[in-house]
Coordinates of C-alpha atoms in Angstrom, one line a residue:
M13 CA 5.7 113.6 68.0
S14 CA 5.7 114.4 64.5
K15 CA 2.8 114.0 62.4
R16 CA 3.8 111.4 60.4
L17 CA 4.8 109.5 63.7
R18 CA 1.2 109.9 64.8
F19 CA -0.1 108.6 61.9
L20 CA 2.0 105.4 61.8
V21 CA 0.7 104.8 65.4
V22 CA -3.0 105.5 64.8
L23 CA -2.9 102.9 61.7
I24 CA -1.0 100.2 63.6
A25 CA -3.7 100.7 66.5
V26 CA -6.3 100.2 63.9
C27 CA -5.1 97.1 62.2
L28 CA -4.8 95.3 65.8
S29 CA -8.4 96.4 66.2
L30 CA -9.4 94.7 63.2
T31 CA -7.6 91.9 63.9
I32 CA -8.5 91.1 67.5
T33 CA -12.4 91.8 66.6
G34 CA -12.1 89.8 63.5
C35 CA -13.4 92.1 61.1
S36 CA -11.9 93.1 57.6
L37 CA -11.6 96.4 55.9
Q38 CA -14.4 95.2 53.3
D39 CA -16.6 94.9 56.8
L40 CA -15.9 98.5 57.5
L41 CA -16.6 99.6 53.8
G42 CA -19.8 97.7 53.8
K43 CA -18.5 95.1 51.1
N44 CA -19.2 92.0 53.1
K45 CA -20.4 89.5 50.7
N46 CA -22.7 87.6 53.4
K47 CA -24.9 91.1 53.5
T48 CA -25.5 90.7 49.5
S49 CA -26.4 87.1 49.8
A50 CA -28.9 87.4 52.8
K51 CA -30.4 90.7 50.8
K52 CA -30.6 88.0 48.1
E53 CA -32.3 85.6 50.4
S54 CA -34.7 88.0 51.2
E55 CA -36.3 88.6 47.9
P56 CA -40.3 89.4 48.1
I57 CA -42.5 86.8 47.5
I58 CA -46.0 87.6 45.7
A59 CA -49.0 85.2 46.5
V60 CA -51.6 84.7 43.7
S61 CA -55.1 83.6 43.8
L62 CA -57.0 83.4 40.3
N63 CA -60.1 82.6 39.8
E64 CA -60.2 78.7 38.7
Q65 CA -63.0 79.0 36.3
D66 CA -61.1 81.8 34.4
P67 CA -60.6 80.4 30.8
N68 CA -57.4 82.9 30.8
K69 CA -56.1 81.8 33.8
L70 CA -52.8 80.6 32.7
L71 CA -52.5 83.6 30.2
I72 CA -52.7 85.7 33.1
S73 CA -50.3 84.0 35.0
K74 CA -48.0 83.7 31.8
G75 CA -48.1 87.8 31.9
I76 CA -47.0 87.4 35.7
E77 CA -44.3 85.2 35.5
D78 CA -42.4 86.6 32.6
L79 CA -41.6 89.7 34.2
A80 CA -40.9 88.0 37.8
K81 CA -38.4 86.1 35.7
K82 CA -36.7 88.9 34.7
E83 CA -36.4 90.3 38.2
D84 CA -35.8 87.1 40.2
V85 CA -39.0 87.3 42.1
K86 CA -40.7 84.3 43.5
V87 CA -44.7 83.9 42.7
K88 CA -46.3 81.6 45.0
Y89 CA -49.8 80.5 43.4
I90 CA -52.6 79.6 46.0
N91 CA -55.1 77.2 44.8
S92 CA -57.4 74.6 46.3
E93 CA -54.7 72.1 46.3
S94 CA -52.3 74.5 48.7
K95 CA -51.8 72.3 51.9
E96 CA -49.8 74.8 53.7
E97 CA -51.0 75.8 56.9
S98 CA -50.1 79.3 56.0
P99 CA -50.2 80.0 52.2
L100 CA -49.5 83.5 52.7
K101 CA -46.1 82.8 54.7
D102 CA -43.6 85.4 53.7
A103 CA -45.6 86.9 51.2
K104 CA -45.2 90.5 50.8
I105 CA -48.6 90.9 48.7
L106 CA -51.7 89.1 47.5
I107 CA -53.0 89.4 44.1
Y108 CA -56.5 88.4 44.1
Q109 CA -58.7 87.6 41.2
G110 CA -60.6 85.0 42.8
G111 CA -60.3 81.4 44.9
D112 CA -60.9 80.9 48.6
E113 CA -62.4 84.1 50.3
S114 CA -60.8 82.9 53.6
I115 CA -57.3 84.2 52.2
L116 CA -58.7 87.5 52.0
Q117 CA -59.4 87.7 55.8
E118 CA -56.0 86.4 56.5
S119 CA -54.3 89.0 54.6
Q120 CA -56.0 91.7 56.0
S121 CA -55.3 90.3 59.6
E122 CA -51.5 89.7 58.4
E123 CA -51.6 93.0 57.3
I124 CA -50.5 92.0 53.8
P125 CA -51.9 94.5 51.2
I126 CA -54.0 93.3 48.6
L127 CA -54.5 94.1 44.7
A128 CA -57.3 92.8 43.3
L129 CA -57.4 92.0 39.1
T130 CA -60.3 91.8 36.9
Q131 CA -62.7 92.1 40.1
L132 CA -63.5 93.4 43.4
P133 CA -63.6 91.2 46.2
S134 CA -66.8 91.6 48.4
G135 CA -66.0 93.5 51.5
I136 CA -62.4 94.1 51.1
K137 CA -60.7 97.5 50.0
P138 CA -57.9 96.4 48.0
E139 CA -54.8 98.8 47.3
G140 CA -55.7 98.8 43.8
I141 CA -57.4 97.3 40.9
I142 CA -56.2 96.0 37.2
I143 CA -59.3 95.6 35.0
P144 CA -60.1 95.3 31.4
D145 CA -62.4 98.3 30.3
Q146 CA -65.7 96.5 31.1
E147 CA -67.9 99.5 29.7
K148 CA -66.2 99.7 26.3
A149 CA -66.4 95.8 25.8
G150 CA -70.1 96.1 26.6
E151 CA -70.3 99.2 24.0
L152 CA -67.9 96.9 21.1
M153 CA -70.4 93.8 22.2
A154 CA -73.3 95.9 21.2
Q155 CA -71.7 97.6 18.1
T156 CA -70.6 94.0 16.5
L157 CA -74.2 93.2 16.8
V158 CA -75.9 96.1 15.3
G159 CA -73.8 95.6 12.6
K160 CA -76.0 92.4 11.5
V161 CA -79.2 92.9 13.6
T162 CA -81.0 96.3 13.9
E163 CA -84.7 95.4 15.5
G164 CA -86.1 92.7 17.3
Q165 CA -86.0 91.1 20.5
L166 CA -82.3 90.7 21.9
V167 CA -81.4 88.5 25.0
I168 CA -78.3 89.8 27.5
L169 CA -76.7 87.5 29.6
Q170 CA -75.3 89.4 32.5
G171 CA -73.0 87.9 35.0
D172 CA -73.3 88.7 38.8
P173 CA -75.3 91.8 39.1
N174 CA -73.6 92.7 42.0
E175 CA -70.2 92.8 40.4
S176 CA -69.3 96.4 39.4
G177 CA -67.6 95.0 36.3
S178 CA -71.2 93.1 35.3
Q179 CA -73.0 96.8 35.9
E180 CA -70.4 98.7 33.9
L181 CA -70.6 95.8 30.7
L182 CA -74.5 96.2 30.7
A183 CA -74.5 99.7 30.7
G184 CA -72.1 99.6 27.8
N185 CA -74.4 97.4 26.1
K186 CA -77.6 99.7 27.2
A187 CA -75.6 102.8 25.7
I188 CA -75.4 101.7 22.2
L189 CA -78.7 99.3 21.7
S190 CA -80.8 102.4 23.2
K191 CA -80.0 104.2 19.7
Y192 CA -82.0 101.7 17.8
P193 CA -85.7 101.7 19.0
K194 CA -86.6 99.0 17.2
I195 CA -84.8 96.5 19.2
T196 CA -86.3 95.1 22.6
I197 CA -83.7 94.0 25.5
H198 CA -84.3 91.1 28.0
T199 CA -81.5 91.0 30.5
I200 CA -81.2 87.7 32.4
S201 CA -78.8 87.8 35.2
S202 CA -77.1 85.1 37.0
P203 CA -75.7 85.6 40.3
K204 CA -72.3 84.1 41.1
G205 CA -72.3 80.4 40.9
S206 CA -75.6 80.1 39.3
E207 CA -75.0 80.3 35.4
S208 CA -77.5 77.7 35.4
V209 CA -80.2 80.1 36.2
A210 CA -79.2 81.9 32.8
R211 CA -79.6 78.6 30.7
I212 CA -83.1 77.9 32.2
G213 CA -84.2 81.8 31.7
L214 CA -82.9 81.6 28.0
V215 CA -84.3 78.0 27.2
D216 CA -87.8 79.6 28.8
F217 CA -87.8 82.8 26.6
L218 CA -86.7 81.2 23.7
Q219 CA -89.8 78.9 23.9
K220 CA -92.0 81.7 24.3
N221 CA -90.5 83.6 21.2
P222 CA -89.1 81.3 18.8
D223 CA -89.3 83.8 16.0
N224 CA -88.4 86.8 17.5
V225 CA -85.2 86.6 19.2
Q226 CA -82.4 87.8 16.9
G227 CA -79.4 88.0 19.1
I228 CA -77.6 87.0 22.1
L229 CA -74.8 89.1 24.3
A230 CA -73.2 86.9 26.7
H231 CA -71.1 88.5 29.2
N232 CA -68.4 86.0 30.0
E233 CA -67.4 82.5 28.3
S234 CA -69.0 80.7 30.9
L235 CA -72.5 82.3 29.4
A236 CA -71.1 82.0 26.4
V237 CA -71.0 78.5 26.4
Q238 CA -74.3 77.8 27.8
A239 CA -75.7 80.1 25.0
S240 CA -73.8 78.2 22.6
E241 CA -75.1 74.7 23.8
V242 CA -78.7 76.0 23.9
L243 CA -78.9 77.4 20.4
K244 CA -77.3 74.2 19.1
Q245 CA -80.0 72.1 20.8
T246 CA -82.8 74.2 19.7
Q247 CA -81.3 74.5 16.1
L248 CA -81.2 78.2 16.4
D249 CA -77.4 78.3 16.2
K250 CA -77.5 79.8 12.3
K251 CA -80.5 82.1 12.9
I252 CA -79.5 83.9 16.1
S253 CA -76.4 85.8 16.3
L254 CA -74.2 85.2 19.3
I255 CA -71.8 87.6 20.9
G256 CA -69.1 87.1 23.6
G257 CA -67.5 89.4 26.1
Q258 CA -64.5 87.3 27.2
A259 CA -62.4 86.3 24.0
S260 CA -60.6 82.8 24.8
I261 CA -59.6 79.6 22.7
P262 CA -62.8 78.0 22.7
S263 CA -64.7 81.0 22.0
L264 CA -62.4 81.8 19.2
E265 CA -62.8 78.5 17.8
R266 CA -66.5 78.8 17.8
M267 CA -65.9 82.0 16.2
A268 CA -64.0 80.0 13.4
K269 CA -66.4 77.5 13.0
G270 CA -69.2 80.1 12.3
S271 CA -71.3 79.3 15.8
Q272 CA -70.4 82.5 17.1
I273 CA -70.1 85.9 15.1
G274 CA -67.9 88.2 17.9
D275 CA -66.2 88.6 20.9
I276 CA -64.0 91.1 22.9
D277 CA -60.2 90.5 23.5
T278 CA -59.4 91.7 27.0
S279 CA -55.9 91.0 27.0
P280 CA -55.0 88.6 29.7
Y281 CA -51.3 88.6 29.5
L282 CA -51.3 92.3 29.6
Q283 CA -53.6 91.8 32.8
G284 CA -51.1 89.7 34.7
A285 CA -48.3 91.9 33.7
N286 CA -50.0 95.0 34.7
A287 CA -50.7 93.2 38.0
Y288 CA -47.0 92.4 38.8
Q289 CA -45.7 95.7 38.1
W290 CA -48.5 97.4 40.4
A291 CA -47.8 94.6 42.9
Q292 CA -43.9 95.5 43.0
K293 CA -44.8 99.0 43.4
I294 CA -47.0 98.6 46.2
I295 CA -44.4 96.7 48.0
K296 CA -41.9 99.4 47.1
K297 CA -44.5 102.2 48.1
E298 CA -44.1 103.8 44.9
P299 CA -47.0 105.7 43.1
L300 CA -49.1 103.8 41.0
E301 CA -49.9 104.7 37.4
V302 CA -53.7 105.2 38.0
N303 CA -55.6 105.9 34.9
N304 CA -59.0 105.5 36.5
S305 CA -60.8 104.7 39.8
I306 CA -63.6 102.4 40.7
T307 CA -66.2 103.3 43.5
S308 CA -67.2 100.5 45.8
E309 CA -68.8 99.7 49.2
Q310 CA -65.4 100.4 50.9
G311 CA -65.0 103.7 48.9
E312 CA -63.0 104.7 45.7
I313 CA -60.4 102.1 44.7
P314 CA -57.2 103.4 42.4
A315 CA -57.5 101.5 39.2
K316 CA -55.4 100.4 35.9
V317 CA -58.0 99.8 33.0
I318 CA -56.8 97.5 30.4
A319 CA -57.6 98.6 26.7
V320 CA -60.1 96.0 24.9
K321 CA -60.9 95.2 21.0
A322 CA -63.6 93.6 19.3
V323 CA -62.6 90.3 17.9
T324 CA -64.6 89.9 14.4
S325 CA -64.0 87.7 11.4
S326 CA -61.7 90.4 9.8
N327 CA -58.9 90.0 12.6
L328 CA -60.0 86.7 13.9
A329 CA -57.0 84.8 12.9
V330 CA -54.4 87.4 14.0
I331 CA -55.9 87.0 17.2
Q332 CA -56.6 83.4 17.5
K333 CA -52.8 82.6 16.5
S334 CA -51.6 85.2 19.3
Y335 CA -53.6 83.4 22.0
T336 CA -53.0 80.0 20.8
T337 CA -49.0 80.6 21.0
T338 CA -49.4 82.4 24.3
M339 CA -51.3 79.5 25.8
Q340 CA -48.9 76.9 24.4
T341 CA -46.0 78.5 25.9
A342 CA -47.5 79.0 29.0
E343 CA -48.3 75.6 29.1
K344 CA -45.0 74.7 28.4
D345 CA -43.5 76.5 31.1
K346 CA -46.0 75.3 33.5
K347 CA -45.2 71.8 32.7
Q348 CA -41.2 72.6 33.2
K349 CA -41.7 74.5 36.6
E350 CA -43.9 71.3 37.9
Q351 CA -41.2 68.9 36.8
A352 CA -38.8 71.3 38.7
E353 CA -40.7 71.4 41.5
S354 CA -41.5 67.9 41.4
K355 CA -37.7 66.8 41.0
G356 CA -36.6 69.4 43.9
K357 CA -39.3 67.8 46.1
E358 CA -38.1 64.2 45.0
E359 CA -34.6 64.9 46.1
K360 CA -35.6 66.7 49.5
D361 CA -37.4 63.6 50.1
Q362 CA -34.8 61.3 49.1
K363 CA -32.5 63.0 51.5
K364 CA -34.9 62.7 54.1
D365 CA -35.4 58.9 53.6
Q366 CA -31.5 58.5 53.3
G367 CA -31.2 60.3 56.6
K368 CA -34.1 57.9 58.2
D369 CA -32.5 55.0 56.7
Q370 CA -28.9 55.7 57.9
E371 CA -30.4 56.2 61.3
K372 CA -32.1 52.7 61.4
D373 CA -29.0 51.3 60.1
Q374 CA -27.2 52.9 63.2
A375 CA -29.7 51.5 65.2
A376 CA -29.5 48.1 64.0
D377 CA -25.9 47.9 64.2
K378 CA -25.9 48.8 67.8
K379 CA -28.7 46.5 68.4
E380 CA -26.7 43.5 66.8
E381 CA -23.4 44.1 68.7
G382 CA -25.2 43.7 71.7
Q383 CA -27.1 40.4 70.5
S384 CA -24.9 38.9 67.7
G385 CA -23.2 36.6 70.3
D386 CA -26.5 34.9 72.0
K387 CA -28.1 34.9 68.1
Q388 CA -25.2 33.1 66.5
N389 CA -24.5 30.3 69.0
S390 CA -28.3 30.1 70.3
V391 CA -29.9 26.4 70.7
P392 CA -33.4 25.8 69.9
P393 CA -35.2 23.9 73.1
G394 CA -35.3 20.2 72.5
V395 CA -32.6 19.8 70.3
E396 CA -31.0 16.3 70.7
K397 CA -28.6 16.3 67.9
V398 CA -26.8 19.0 65.4
T399 CA -25.3 18.5 62.1
E400 CA -23.2 21.0 60.3
R401 CA -22.8 20.8 56.2
V402 CA -19.6 22.3 54.9
K403 CA -19.4 22.3 51.1
T404 CA -15.8 23.5 49.5
E405 CA -15.5 24.4 46.0
T406 CA -11.9 24.2 44.5
T407 CA -11.3 25.7 40.8
R408 CA -7.9 24.6 39.4
D409 CA -6.6 26.2 36.0
Y410 CA -3.8 25.1 33.8
L411 CA -1.6 27.8 32.2
N412 CA 1.1 27.7 29.3
A413 CA 4.6 29.4 29.1
E414 CA 2.5 32.5 28.5
G415 CA 0.1 32.6 31.0
K416 CA -2.7 31.7 28.7
V417 CA -4.9 29.3 30.7
I418 CA -5.3 26.1 28.6
G419 CA -7.4 23.9 30.9
T420 CA -9.6 24.2 34.2
E421 CA -10.5 21.6 36.3
K422 CA -13.4 22.2 39.1
T423 CA -13.8 19.6 42.5
V424 CA -16.1 20.0 44.9
N425 CA -15.8 18.5 48.2
E426 CA -19.1 18.4 50.6
Q427 CA -18.7 17.1 54.4
V428 CA -21.1 16.2 57.3
K429 CA -20.4 16.3 60.7
T430 CA -22.2 16.2 63.9
V431 CA -21.7 19.1 66.6
P432 CA -22.8 18.4 70.4
P433 CA -25.8 20.4 71.7
E434 CA -23.5 21.3 74.7
M435 CA -20.8 22.3 72.7
L436 CA -22.8 25.3 70.8
K437 CA -24.3 25.9 74.3
Q438 CA -20.8 26.7 76.0
Q439 CA -19.8 28.7 72.7
A440 CA -22.9 30.9 73.3
E441 CA -21.8 31.6 77.4
Q442 CA -18.5 31.9 76.3
P443 CA -19.0 35.6 75.1
K444 CA -20.9 36.4 78.3
D445 CA -18.2 35.1 80.7
A446 CA -15.5 37.0 78.6
E447 CA -17.8 40.3 78.7
K448 CA -18.3 39.7 82.6
A449 CA -14.6 39.0 83.4
E450 CA -13.4 41.7 81.4
G451 CA -16.3 43.9 83.9
D452 CA -14.8 42.8 86.8
Q453 CA -11.3 43.5 86.0
A454 CA -12.0 47.1 85.0
K455 CA -13.5 47.1 88.5
D456 CA -10.4 46.0 90.5
D457 CA -8.4 48.0 88.5
S458 CA -10.2 50.8 89.4
K459 CA -10.1 50.1 93.3
K460 CA -6.3 49.6 93.2
E461 CA -5.6 52.9 91.4
E462 CA -8.1 54.5 94.4
K463 CA -5.8 53.0 96.6

């Protein structure tokens, strides 16, 4: 057998095999479209739990969303309103800044990696952390203050002292203020969820030192709000300089009004964008671009430290515009997303309701089929006489040779007749008798066939 003939025999055998098995040449070459669509359906889901009290929460999510849209990745936000039994279902990673801490335990039990954002969660070792340069922020806060005050008493409103970021902020403050021996520092710390403690402590200290306090450094926006309100109530807002450590739209507005002289831009949008990038690298098991590390009770945590900058009167207008524009866009995107989700839910519910209505209609039709004969001609007990009223309306149109109506006449004829109740009872029994007769006939036919 020649080589050419052998090739033809092999080719025919392959074609027959493909035909029998239902496979195509594209299947053998790995170009099946179904595989592509299946791959698209298995796109990773990134779960995100943000701190509800963070004034820049929406800016952080904007940074995450903008990159996720480009790569067609689904971002699933977990908050107090999440009603799912398992909010981490199908998630490949959890970006955690705050919220329900039980989600951390669930993430660990499901072996879902955790990426911390802005602060380390207690008792958990995440794969990494995205955090603003807290020590540098503390230094910039103090430098802004000593540009106006070089002596007297200074109050530092510290956040939760157990958080590493809070400790670094305080260290940055003291690194600069220690160079000014005429400045006395009084620190008031507030454990998590107890900002009112800082407020009470500040009021007490100001009452005891009404003329000596020259400045206040508030480590976060929540503490800055407390300090601003206290200064206004005590009419010391023009005398004591207030510096914040977490710029936000409300704090920038206070600066514009003159009730606060400085703040720190922590770049919340970049925090979100970098968190998304690291989350993708962790999912794909790619190396992280680490520029620092943070020591925790669980060991060293790889860190991506975001650069910060001071907000003063010289750059306030530019930064305020940036924050406001980004926030407006984020709010618009959020509204559109919520409307789309709401519309999708409504359509889903409508289809579900339509399916239920169809089932009900079908059940009702079947029920009516069995009961229609009884209901139509049923006679209530105690009836002695039955009357029927038949109304007939006739409309007569007069047309000319061209078919146009040139006159109309209407007549109404109404008749009332008496129907014996016995007749109605007979009519009601006839369908039953007919059904019974059909059943008996079917049985007789079946017996004849058997014989």
